[in-house]
Amino acid sequence: MAEGLRERKKRETRERISDIATGLFLARGFDNVTVAEVARAADVSVNTVFNYFSTKEDLFADRYDLVVDLPQQVLRERGPGEGVVRAFRRDYLGAIETRDWRYGLNAGNDAFSRVINDSPALTARLRDVHLQREQGLARALAGELGADPGDLVPRVAAAQILAVTRILSERAQAMTLAGEPWERIGPLLTAQAHQAFDLLENGLGDL
Amino acid sequence: MAEGLRERKKRETRERISDIATGLFLARGFDNVTVAEVARAADVSVNTVFNYFSTKEDLFADRYDLVVDLPQQVLRERGPGEGVVRAFRRDYLGAIETRDWRYGLNAGNDAFSRVINDSPALTARLRDVHLQREQGLARALAGELGADPGDLVPRVAAAQILAVTRILSERAQAMTLAGEPWERIGPLLTAQAHQAFDLLENGLGDL
DNA sequence: CACAATTTTGGAGTGACTGCAAGTTGGATA
DNA sequence: TATCCAACTTGCAGTCACTCCAAAATTGTG
């Protein structure tokens, strides 16, 4: 049997809680919704909520593992002979075209980002996710390059690559919040992405 | 008059609370000390503690503004004609020699780092400080380079420079926690610092 | 059907933090 | 010096995230 009744119910309950919580947060803001309210809306006890999610933030972060793994995917799926930085440049440019949500944040203006932005707890969480991303990418890079354990090249490279994507997304979000329409943001972001990745490839030597 | 009785008392109270709190945290760990205990030990009410410090973490972070400003100092005080990355390399190598505490953390093994390390709240705080550092350095760099507002070169450069120092300090701490004596860490860290700063200067182009 | 394992629940804490109203104290003014 | 205002401190009551525990309720098994 693939999944007994017990397991199915657990999964359903978990999803119901997470969905309802996310809905409430989107509607009214993370800090304006109590766990008790989520529990009531999901028709379970507060204790049950904490049985499934160990913190309130986890209620909103249910798919962050995907985000954490993203850079490793880019690395893994790059073309044969394609350089690492090249791959990230290509992927990021593609993400701009498709307004992909996975890079740090989506277009910036939507409800999701707003919820995160005005909750200190959630932004802290986001920084945490970013660190995990760095460390994950560093491990993957180390494997890819056959580096010694203890070699800090992969670690530094991971940090610098993700610093670029992080800052680009930060910019995109700032522009969106400033009211710029996406038609203006897109091209500008593309130009800045090229600039940033150039910097990444060539180094800061001549500063 | 430079400072009335009122102001002096305020300053004294603030310092007393902070000192006593830090002492308690060092002795027993951040999470094992309640604000109520700090208040009692400092002979004030809990409310007074929160009058001076808006969160419990602030009780332990009383001089983080220094840490935030550090990179800007390095930038400001670099020699005439000295490149930006050069200056940071020099400063960091010097910091290794003197086991300077300002770079992220001190040698790693002391009570301070341990307190931070086993408190999630404090490590989150530290990440926050690092972000502020980045943003501060980015501003300073933008001024120094006469960059347009909106130019992302200073922002990226700041992130990459501080990524290097952050990772080096992270390494130092990891080695210390692994029981390595400083005599072994120092030289290794110096070598790794050169490697990392070389990477920073020359870019990741050939990855 | 009964028994065991797992989940759910209620209830009673703890601890950070807030808001308010009532003291208390320092300093300026009459 | 007496007085009064503003700032500071305190106690109290409350909110909310989160924990621990023991008593139901539910589900899978023999």
Tab-separated table of C-alpha atoms (C1' of nucleotides) in Angstrom:
chain	number	residue	atom	x	y	z
A	1	MET	CA	0.000	0.000	0.000
A	2	ALA	CA	1.373	3.367	-0.960
A	3	GLU	CA	-0.358	5.416	1.670
A	4	GLY	CA	-2.603	4.327	4.482
A	5	LEU	CA	-5.496	6.325	5.755
A	6	ARG	CA	-3.396	7.578	8.609
A	7	GLU	CA	-0.720	9.011	6.356
A	8	ARG	CA	-3.211	10.534	3.982
A	9	LYS	CA	-4.993	12.318	6.773
A	10	LYS	CA	-1.745	13.657	8.125
A	11	ARG	CA	-0.742	15.004	4.768
A	12	GLU	CA	-4.134	16.541	4.227
A	13	THR	CA	-4.149	18.171	7.617
A	14	ARG	CA	-0.708	19.566	7.095
A	15	GLU	CA	-1.618	21.002	3.730
A	16	ARG	CA	-4.858	22.424	4.996
A	17	ILE	CA	-3.112	24.211	7.850
A	18	SER	CA	-0.384	25.559	5.619
A	19	ASP	CA	-2.789	26.728	2.921
A	20	ILE	CA	-5.158	28.417	5.305
A	21	ALA	CA	-2.283	30.064	7.130
A	22	THR	CA	-0.754	31.356	3.919
A	23	GLY	CA	-4.125	32.695	2.845
A	24	LEU	CA	-4.606	34.555	6.090
A	25	PHE	CA	-1.089	35.967	5.996
A	26	LEU	CA	-1.546	37.169	2.449
A	27	ALA	CA	-4.835	38.778	3.309
A	28	ARG	CA	-3.908	40.473	6.553
A	29	GLY	CA	-0.147	40.356	7.054
A	30	PHE	CA	1.993	37.916	8.970
A	31	ASP	CA	2.068	39.831	12.218
A	32	ASN	CA	-1.656	40.497	12.216
A	33	VAL	CA	-2.602	36.849	12.267
A	34	THR	CA	-2.159	34.740	15.373
A	35	VAL	CA	-1.440	31.069	15.396
A	36	ALA	CA	-4.646	30.630	17.343
A	37	GLU	CA	-6.577	32.132	14.456
A	38	VAL	CA	-4.903	29.825	11.989
A	39	ALA	CA	-5.765	26.896	14.194
A	40	ARG	CA	-9.375	27.954	14.494
A	41	ALA	CA	-9.681	28.532	10.749
A	42	ALA	CA	-8.130	25.146	10.039
A	43	ASP	CA	-10.365	23.531	12.637
A	44	VAL	CA	-7.578	22.057	14.717
A	45	SER	CA	-6.095	22.908	18.065
A	46	VAL	CA	-3.144	25.217	18.469
A	47	ASN	CA	-1.119	22.278	19.647
A	48	THR	CA	-1.773	20.449	16.429
A	49	VAL	CA	-0.473	23.386	14.447
A	50	PHE	CA	2.738	23.192	16.416
A	51	ASN	CA	2.796	19.466	15.910
A	52	TYR	CA	3.198	20.012	12.189
A	53	PHE	CA	5.128	23.292	12.112
A	54	SER	CA	7.702	24.055	14.711
A	55	THR	CA	7.485	27.813	14.335
A	56	LYS	CA	4.961	30.287	13.060
A	57	GLU	CA	7.313	31.258	10.252
A	58	ASP	CA	7.304	27.703	8.976
A	59	LEU	CA	3.638	28.132	8.211
A	60	PHE	CA	4.566	30.553	5.466
A	61	ALA	CA	7.735	28.923	4.280
A	62	ASP	CA	6.469	25.580	3.284
A	63	ARG	CA	8.349	25.382	-0.005
A	64	TYR	CA	11.597	27.104	0.781
A	65	ASP	CA	13.497	23.885	0.291
A	66	LEU	CA	12.892	24.356	-3.429
A	67	VAL	CA	14.421	27.790	-3.242
A	68	VAL	CA	17.375	26.425	-1.345
A	69	ASP	CA	18.044	23.816	-3.983
A	70	LEU	CA	17.684	26.113	-6.969
A	71	PRO	CA	21.352	27.063	-7.415
A	72	GLN	CA	22.411	23.462	-7.264
A	73	GLN	CA	19.977	22.678	-10.044
A	74	VAL	CA	21.388	25.414	-12.200
A	75	LEU	CA	24.827	23.998	-11.632
A	76	ARG	CA	23.779	20.452	-12.305
A	77	GLU	CA	21.807	21.169	-15.423
A	78	ARG	CA	24.217	23.467	-17.167
A	79	GLY	CA	25.268	22.605	-20.685
A	80	PRO	CA	28.332	20.472	-21.360
A	81	GLY	CA	31.437	22.609	-21.240
A	82	GLU	CA	29.444	25.591	-19.995
A	83	GLY	CA	31.288	27.597	-17.364
A	84	VAL	CA	29.751	27.929	-13.938
A	85	VAL	CA	29.342	31.672	-13.991
A	86	ARG	CA	28.062	31.492	-17.557
A	87	ALA	CA	25.384	29.098	-16.470
A	88	PHE	CA	24.191	31.383	-13.716
A	89	ARG	CA	24.196	34.364	-16.016
A	90	ARG	CA	22.112	32.522	-18.558
A	91	ASP	CA	19.733	31.233	-15.951
A	92	TYR	CA	19.252	34.596	-14.347
A	93	LEU	CA	18.626	36.315	-17.653
A	94	GLY	CA	16.071	33.674	-18.426
A	95	ALA	CA	14.495	34.217	-15.021
A	96	ILE	CA	14.113	37.893	-15.811
A	97	GLU	CA	12.322	37.061	-19.046
A	98	THR	CA	9.890	34.716	-17.373
A	99	ARG	CA	9.634	36.761	-14.166
A	100	ASP	CA	10.588	33.653	-12.288
A	101	TRP	CA	9.738	33.774	-8.603
A	102	ARG	CA	12.502	31.501	-7.415
A	103	TYR	CA	15.340	33.992	-7.338
A	104	GLY	CA	15.012	35.489	-3.923
A	105	LEU	CA	11.683	36.978	-4.738
A	106	ASN	CA	9.280	37.348	-7.538
A	107	ALA	CA	8.586	40.540	-9.326
A	108	GLY	CA	8.470	42.215	-5.969
A	109	ASN	CA	5.152	43.923	-5.934
A	110	ASP	CA	2.897	41.026	-5.278
A	111	ALA	CA	1.299	40.092	-2.028
A	112	PHE	CA	3.904	37.481	-1.207
A	113	SER	CA	6.791	39.883	-1.163
A	114	ARG	CA	4.798	42.444	0.721
A	115	VAL	CA	4.000	39.970	3.441
A	116	ILE	CA	7.640	39.051	3.800
A	117	ASN	CA	8.791	42.625	3.625
A	118	ASP	CA	6.812	43.952	6.469
A	119	SER	CA	7.492	41.161	8.857
A	120	PRO	CA	10.909	41.222	10.534
A	121	ALA	CA	10.532	37.589	11.465
A	122	LEU	CA	10.023	36.574	7.862
A	123	THR	CA	12.822	38.688	6.441
A	124	ALA	CA	15.142	37.153	8.990
A	125	ARG	CA	13.964	33.799	7.808
A	126	LEU	CA	14.711	34.777	4.240
A	127	ARG	CA	18.276	35.666	5.101
A	128	ASP	CA	18.575	32.281	6.674
A	129	VAL	CA	17.366	30.635	3.505
A	130	HIS	CA	19.938	32.575	1.580
A	131	LEU	CA	22.716	31.290	3.806
A	132	GLN	CA	21.543	27.734	3.299
A	133	ARG	CA	21.548	28.358	-0.397
A	134	GLU	CA	25.119	29.517	-0.252
A	135	GLN	CA	26.215	26.526	1.725
A	136	GLY	CA	24.366	24.136	-0.503
A	137	LEU	CA	25.848	25.608	-3.627
A	138	ALA	CA	29.279	25.560	-2.039
A	139	ARG	CA	28.989	21.845	-1.389
A	140	ALA	CA	27.767	21.155	-4.891
A	141	LEU	CA	30.544	23.244	-6.376
A	142	ALA	CA	33.137	21.478	-4.288
A	143	GLY	CA	31.890	18.175	-5.611
A	144	GLU	CA	31.758	19.435	-9.162
A	145	LEU	CA	35.278	20.832	-9.058
A	146	GLY	CA	36.680	17.917	-7.147
A	147	ALA	CA	37.982	20.285	-4.524
A	148	ASP	CA	39.583	19.196	-1.287
A	149	PRO	CA	37.382	19.466	1.738
A	150	GLY	CA	38.586	22.622	3.367
A	151	ASP	CA	39.258	24.328	0.074
A	152	LEU	CA	37.593	27.663	0.312
A	153	VAL	CA	37.369	28.413	-3.392
A	154	PRO	CA	33.949	26.793	-3.813
A	155	ARG	CA	32.692	28.501	-0.681
A	156	VAL	CA	33.795	31.921	-1.834
A	157	ALA	CA	32.594	31.334	-5.369
A	158	ALA	CA	29.171	30.284	-4.121
A	159	ALA	CA	28.901	33.349	-1.951
A	160	GLN	CA	29.892	35.671	-4.761
A	161	ILE	CA	27.609	34.157	-7.348
A	162	LEU	CA	24.637	34.285	-5.046
A	163	ALA	CA	25.545	37.770	-3.900
A	164	VAL	CA	25.050	38.883	-7.477
A	165	THR	CA	21.659	37.268	-7.871
A	166	ARG	CA	20.591	38.454	-4.466
A	167	ILE	CA	21.483	42.047	-5.195
A	168	LEU	CA	19.868	41.983	-8.602
A	169	SER	CA	16.653	40.713	-7.095
A	170	GLU	CA	16.906	43.275	-4.343
A	171	ARG	CA	17.144	45.944	-7.021
A	172	ALA	CA	14.189	44.589	-8.916
A	173	GLN	CA	12.131	44.642	-5.791
A	174	ALA	CA	13.194	48.163	-4.878
A	175	MET	CA	12.202	49.377	-8.310
A	176	THR	CA	8.872	47.642	-8.145
A	177	LEU	CA	8.139	49.109	-4.768
A	178	ALA	CA	9.062	52.517	-6.162
A	179	GLY	CA	6.228	52.067	-8.595
A	180	GLU	CA	8.201	51.374	-11.740
A	181	PRO	CA	6.317	49.285	-14.265
A	182	TRP	CA	7.816	45.998	-15.296
A	183	GLU	CA	8.312	47.251	-18.824
A	184	ARG	CA	10.965	49.587	-17.541
A	185	ILE	CA	12.391	47.243	-14.923
A	186	GLY	CA	12.969	44.292	-17.219
A	187	PRO	CA	15.438	45.863	-19.647
A	188	LEU	CA	17.205	47.767	-16.896
A	189	LEU	CA	17.588	44.635	-14.859
A	190	THR	CA	18.951	42.779	-17.846
A	191	ALA	CA	21.587	45.437	-18.386
A	192	GLN	CA	22.513	45.432	-14.723
A	193	ALA	CA	22.682	41.670	-14.700
A	194	HIS	CA	25.226	41.719	-17.494
A	195	GLN	CA	27.222	44.336	-15.660
A	196	ALA	CA	27.150	42.405	-12.416
A	197	PHE	CA	28.082	39.100	-13.977
A	198	ASP	CA	30.910	40.787	-15.865
A	199	LEU	CA	32.184	42.062	-12.572
A	200	LEU	CA	31.888	38.586	-11.170
A	201	GLU	CA	33.885	37.073	-13.996
A	202	ASN	CA	36.586	39.696	-14.168
A	203	GLY	CA	37.030	40.502	-10.506
A	204	LEU	CA	37.386	43.718	-8.602
A	205	GLY	CA	41.074	44.051	-9.362
A	206	ASP	CA	40.910	47.498	-10.844
A	207	LEU	CA	38.878	49.178	-8.157
B	1	MET	CA	27.148	72.095	31.713
B	2	ALA	CA	28.224	68.974	29.903
B	3	GLU	CA	26.009	66.441	31.631
B	4	GLY	CA	23.366	66.943	34.277
B	5	LEU	CA	22.632	64.493	37.032
B	6	ARG	CA	19.720	63.188	35.055
B	7	GLU	CA	21.793	62.350	32.019
B	8	ARG	CA	24.561	60.831	34.083
B	9	LYS	CA	22.157	58.559	35.884
B	10	LYS	CA	20.603	57.483	32.647
B	11	ARG	CA	23.945	56.644	31.158
B	12	GLU	CA	25.014	54.787	34.275
B	13	THR	CA	21.815	52.808	34.416
B	14	ARG	CA	22.093	51.872	30.789
B	15	GLU	CA	25.664	50.739	31.201
B	16	ARG	CA	24.915	48.844	34.361
B	17	ILE	CA	22.075	46.947	32.720
B	18	SER	CA	24.115	46.143	29.647
B	19	ASP	CA	27.165	45.058	31.617
B	20	ILE	CA	25.230	42.881	34.010
B	21	ALA	CA	23.280	41.328	31.164
B	22	THR	CA	26.414	40.575	29.179
B	23	GLY	CA	27.995	39.038	32.244
B	24	LEU	CA	25.023	36.788	32.844
B	25	PHE	CA	24.861	35.754	29.195
B	26	LEU	CA	28.539	34.914	29.136
B	27	ALA	CA	28.236	32.901	32.296
B	28	ARG	CA	25.095	30.955	31.530
B	29	GLY	CA	24.157	31.414	27.874
B	30	PHE	CA	21.763	33.821	26.236
B	31	ASP	CA	18.736	31.579	26.307
B	32	ASN	CA	19.219	30.530	29.896
B	33	VAL	CA	18.914	34.036	31.243
B	34	THR	CA	15.587	35.818	31.373
B	35	VAL	CA	15.100	39.532	31.081
B	36	ALA	CA	13.495	39.407	34.504
B	37	GLU	CA	16.736	38.040	35.931
B	38	VAL	CA	18.732	40.776	34.286
B	39	ALA	CA	16.353	43.330	35.697
B	40	ARG	CA	16.594	41.891	39.172
B	41	ALA	CA	20.384	41.723	39.034
B	42	ALA	CA	20.559	45.293	37.802
B	43	ASP	CA	18.068	46.374	40.451
B	44	VAL	CA	15.550	47.861	38.072
B	45	SER	CA	12.160	46.802	36.838
B	46	VAL	CA	11.664	44.769	33.714
B	47	ASN	CA	9.987	47.755	32.131
B	48	THR	CA	13.050	49.853	32.668
B	49	VAL	CA	15.160	47.312	30.869
B	50	PHE	CA	12.833	47.596	27.905
B	51	ASN	CA	12.975	51.363	28.198
B	52	TYR	CA	16.654	51.251	27.397
B	53	PHE	CA	16.822	48.233	25.110
B	54	SER	CA	14.039	47.467	22.775
B	55	THR	CA	14.791	43.757	22.520
B	56	LYS	CA	16.608	41.189	24.601
B	57	GLU	CA	19.194	40.789	21.866
B	58	ASP	CA	20.107	44.447	22.130
B	59	LEU	CA	21.334	43.753	25.630
B	60	PHE	CA	24.184	41.768	24.154
B	61	ALA	CA	24.806	43.826	21.074
B	62	ASP	CA	25.598	47.133	22.613
B	63	ARG	CA	28.585	47.905	20.426
B	64	TYR	CA	27.634	46.413	17.106
B	65	ASP	CA	27.583	49.848	15.530
B	66	LEU	CA	31.373	49.718	15.702
B	67	VAL	CA	31.359	46.473	13.811
B	68	VAL	CA	29.017	47.903	11.235
B	69	ASP	CA	31.283	50.867	10.618
B	70	LEU	CA	34.496	48.889	10.381
B	71	PRO	CA	34.603	48.376	6.604
B	72	GLN	CA	33.954	52.026	5.982
B	73	GLN	CA	36.910	52.867	8.194
B	74	VAL	CA	39.130	50.544	6.256
B	75	LEU	CA	38.033	52.241	3.087
B	76	ARG	CA	38.476	55.726	4.454
B	77	GLU	CA	41.868	55.151	5.998
B	78	ARG	CA	43.517	53.323	3.143
B	79	GLY	CA	46.793	54.709	1.858
B	80	PRO	CA	46.902	57.183	-1.016
B	81	GLY	CA	46.609	55.378	-4.301
B	82	GLU	CA	45.919	52.097	-2.549
B	83	GLY	CA	43.315	49.997	-4.327
B	84	VAL	CA	40.143	49.122	-2.494
B	85	VAL	CA	40.626	45.379	-2.513
B	86	ARG	CA	44.275	45.824	-1.607
B	87	ALA	CA	43.286	47.809	1.428
B	88	PHE	CA	40.935	45.103	2.632
B	89	ARG	CA	43.510	42.422	2.039
B	90	ARG	CA	46.082	44.322	4.034
B	91	ASP	CA	43.651	45.052	6.818
B	92	TYR	CA	42.477	41.488	7.076
B	93	LEU	CA	45.994	40.092	7.127
B	94	GLY	CA	46.784	42.539	9.889
B	95	ALA	CA	43.668	41.441	11.728
B	96	ILE	CA	44.873	37.855	11.596
B	97	GLU	CA	48.186	38.858	13.117
B	98	THR	CA	46.593	40.716	15.983
B	99	ARG	CA	43.691	38.325	16.328
B	100	ASP	CA	41.385	41.273	15.946
B	101	TRP	CA	37.851	40.647	17.146
B	102	ARG	CA	36.126	43.094	14.835
B	103	TYR	CA	35.964	40.918	11.766
B	104	GLY	CA	32.772	39.022	12.280
B	105	LEU	CA	34.121	37.318	15.311
B	106	ASN	CA	37.237	37.000	17.337
B	107	ALA	CA	39.384	33.980	17.428
B	108	GLY	CA	36.237	31.949	17.725
B	109	ASN	CA	36.721	29.901	20.790
B	110	ASP	CA	36.054	32.445	23.467
B	111	ALA	CA	32.939	32.826	25.490
B	112	PHE	CA	31.570	35.582	23.332
B	113	SER	CA	31.415	33.499	20.198
B	114	ARG	CA	30.058	30.559	22.071
B	115	VAL	CA	27.207	32.619	23.438
B	116	ILE	CA	26.341	33.864	19.981
B	117	ASN	CA	26.741	30.465	18.427
B	118	ASP	CA	24.295	28.633	20.524
B	119	SER	CA	21.570	31.194	20.420
B	120	PRO	CA	19.524	31.284	17.217
B	121	ALA	CA	18.267	34.735	18.093
B	122	LEU	CA	21.793	36.097	18.347
B	123	THR	CA	23.097	34.461	15.198
B	124	ALA	CA	20.136	35.914	13.334
B	125	ARG	CA	21.101	39.245	14.754
B	126	LEU	CA	24.630	38.771	13.529
B	127	ARG	CA	23.457	38.156	9.996
B	128	ASP	CA	21.526	41.352	10.259
B	129	VAL	CA	24.628	43.200	11.292
B	130	HIS	CA	26.429	41.774	8.316
B	131	LEU	CA	23.776	43.077	5.961
B	132	GLN	CA	24.057	46.515	7.472
B	133	ARG	CA	27.772	46.317	7.007
B	134	GLU	CA	27.327	45.534	3.357
B	135	GLN	CA	24.929	48.367	2.819
B	136	GLY	CA	27.117	50.804	4.709
B	137	LEU	CA	30.169	49.849	2.720
B	138	ALA	CA	28.192	50.058	-0.499
B	139	ARG	CA	27.214	53.627	0.293
B	140	ALA	CA	30.736	54.570	1.215
B	141	LEU	CA	32.095	52.968	-1.927
B	142	ALA	CA	29.549	54.746	-4.067
B	143	GLY	CA	30.655	58.029	-2.592
B	144	GLU	CA	34.320	57.184	-2.981
B	145	LEU	CA	33.932	56.162	-6.606
B	146	GLY	CA	31.565	58.970	-7.448
B	147	ALA	CA	29.081	56.442	-8.753
B	148	ASP	CA	25.583	57.308	-9.851
B	149	PRO	CA	22.877	56.449	-7.393
B	150	GLY	CA	21.443	53.278	-8.766
B	151	ASP	CA	24.789	52.046	-10.007
B	152	LEU	CA	25.091	48.564	-8.710
B	153	VAL	CA	28.854	48.215	-8.959
B	154	PRO	CA	29.510	49.517	-5.442
B	155	ARG	CA	26.751	47.354	-4.044
B	156	VAL	CA	28.102	44.212	-5.650
B	157	ALA	CA	31.672	45.070	-4.775
B	158	ALA	CA	30.748	45.621	-1.143
B	159	ALA	CA	28.947	42.305	-0.989
B	160	GLN	CA	31.830	40.444	-2.535
B	161	ILE	CA	34.501	42.005	-0.393
B	162	LEU	CA	32.607	41.301	2.791
B	163	ALA	CA	31.716	37.821	1.618
B	164	VAL	CA	35.428	37.083	1.590
B	165	THR	CA	36.061	38.367	5.089
B	166	ARG	CA	32.942	36.706	6.384
B	167	ILE	CA	33.915	33.339	4.993
B	168	LEU	CA	37.461	33.608	6.232
B	169	SER	CA	36.230	34.361	9.726
B	170	GLU	CA	33.738	31.540	9.466
B	171	ARG	CA	36.625	29.236	8.621
B	172	ALA	CA	38.698	30.482	11.501
B	173	GLN	CA	35.873	29.847	13.862
B	174	ALA	CA	35.192	26.393	12.497
B	175	MET	CA	38.829	25.455	12.956
B	176	THR	CA	38.888	26.809	16.457
B	177	LEU	CA	35.765	24.913	17.378
B	178	ALA	CA	37.376	21.799	15.923
B	179	GLY	CA	40.090	22.198	18.511
B	180	GLU	CA	42.881	23.444	16.287
B	181	PRO	CA	45.421	25.582	18.131
B	182	TRP	CA	45.913	29.108	16.929
B	183	GLU	CA	49.469	28.331	15.897
B	184	ARG	CA	48.109	26.166	13.146
B	185	ILE	CA	45.131	28.336	12.293
B	186	GLY	CA	47.029	31.583	11.838
B	187	PRO	CA	49.275	30.552	8.942
B	188	LEU	CA	46.545	28.558	7.270
B	189	LEU	CA	44.175	31.451	7.487
B	190	THR	CA	46.787	33.759	6.035
B	191	ALA	CA	47.268	31.479	3.061
B	192	GLN	CA	43.536	31.158	2.549
B	193	ALA	CA	43.118	34.899	2.820
B	194	HIS	CA	45.568	35.421	-0.006
B	195	GLN	CA	43.787	32.827	-2.071
B	196	ALA	CA	40.386	34.382	-1.426
B	197	PHE	CA	41.496	37.917	-2.141
B	198	ASP	CA	43.197	36.768	-5.321
B	199	LEU	CA	39.921	35.254	-6.367
B	200	LEU	CA	38.205	38.507	-5.535
B	201	GLU	CA	40.628	40.523	-7.635
B	202	ASN	CA	40.720	38.222	-10.624
B	203	GLY	CA	37.140	37.048	-10.751
B	204	LEU	CA	35.555	33.693	-11.272
B	205	GLY	CA	35.893	33.814	-15.031
B	206	ASP	CA	37.749	30.556	-15.398
B	207	LEU	CA	35.492	28.399	-13.292
C	1	DC	C1'	-13.576	-7.117	18.992
C	2	DA	C1'	-9.723	-5.848	21.765
C	3	DC	C1'	-5.075	-4.009	22.051
C	4	DA	C1'	-1.222	-1.007	20.839
C	5	DA	C1'	0.617	2.831	18.590
C	6	DT	C1'	-0.147	7.302	16.997
C	7	DT	C1'	-2.529	11.757	16.958
C	8	DT	C1'	-5.116	15.197	18.845
C	9	DT	C1'	-6.490	17.939	22.403
C	10	DG	C1'	-7.023	20.813	26.706
C	11	DG	C1'	-4.812	22.942	30.274
C	12	DA	C1'	-1.415	24.942	32.763
C	13	DG	C1'	2.824	27.094	32.306
C	14	DT	C1'	7.009	30.350	30.673
C	15	DG	C1'	9.010	34.250	28.688
C	16	DA	C1'	9.384	38.317	25.632
C	17	DC	C1'	7.134	42.310	24.932
C	18	DT	C1'	3.247	46.137	25.104
C	19	DG	C1'	0.158	49.681	27.056
C	20	DC	C1'	-1.462	52.232	30.718
C	21	DA	C1'	-1.956	54.675	34.870
C	22	DA	C1'	0.250	55.901	39.063
C	23	DG	C1'	4.281	57.063	41.424
C	24	DT	C1'	9.008	59.242	41.877
C	25	DT	C1'	12.748	62.257	40.762
C	26	DG	C1'	15.562	66.198	38.575
C	27	DG	C1'	15.584	70.677	37.099
C	28	DA	C1'	13.731	75.132	35.937
C	29	DT	C1'	11.003	78.877	37.522
C	30	DA	C1'	8.743	82.154	40.605
D	1	DT	C1'	13.128	77.711	48.952
D	2	DA	C1'	8.647	76.138	47.494
D	3	DT	C1'	6.476	74.711	43.389
D	4	DC	C1'	5.563	72.731	39.232
D	5	DC	C1'	6.571	70.369	34.849
D	6	DA	C1'	8.667	66.926	32.311
D	7	DA	C1'	11.090	62.852	32.233
D	8	DC	C1'	11.903	58.489	34.253
D	9	DT	C1'	10.439	54.386	36.731
D	10	DT	C1'	7.352	51.076	38.295
D	11	DG	C1'	3.446	47.686	38.814
D	12	DC	C1'	-0.174	45.517	36.657
D	13	DA	C1'	-2.758	43.386	33.394
D	14	DG	C1'	-2.653	41.495	29.009
D	15	DT	C1'	-1.074	39.291	24.307
D	16	DC	C1'	1.270	35.949	21.802
D	17	DA	C1'	4.555	32.254	20.550
D	18	DC	C1'	5.815	28.195	22.263
D	19	DT	C1'	6.458	24.017	25.696
D	20	DC	C1'	5.197	20.135	28.670
D	21	DC	C1'	2.065	16.787	30.189
D	22	DA	C1'	-1.574	13.790	30.698
D	23	DA	C1'	-6.081	12.533	29.056
D	24	DA	C1'	-8.997	11.502	25.128
D	25	DA	C1'	-9.779	10.091	20.335
D	26	DT	C1'	-8.446	7.675	16.269
D	27	DT	C1'	-6.320	4.168	13.433
D	28	DG	C1'	-3.940	-0.168	12.202
D	29	DT	C1'	-3.296	-5.018	13.762
D	30	DG	C1'	-4.084	-9.738	15.566
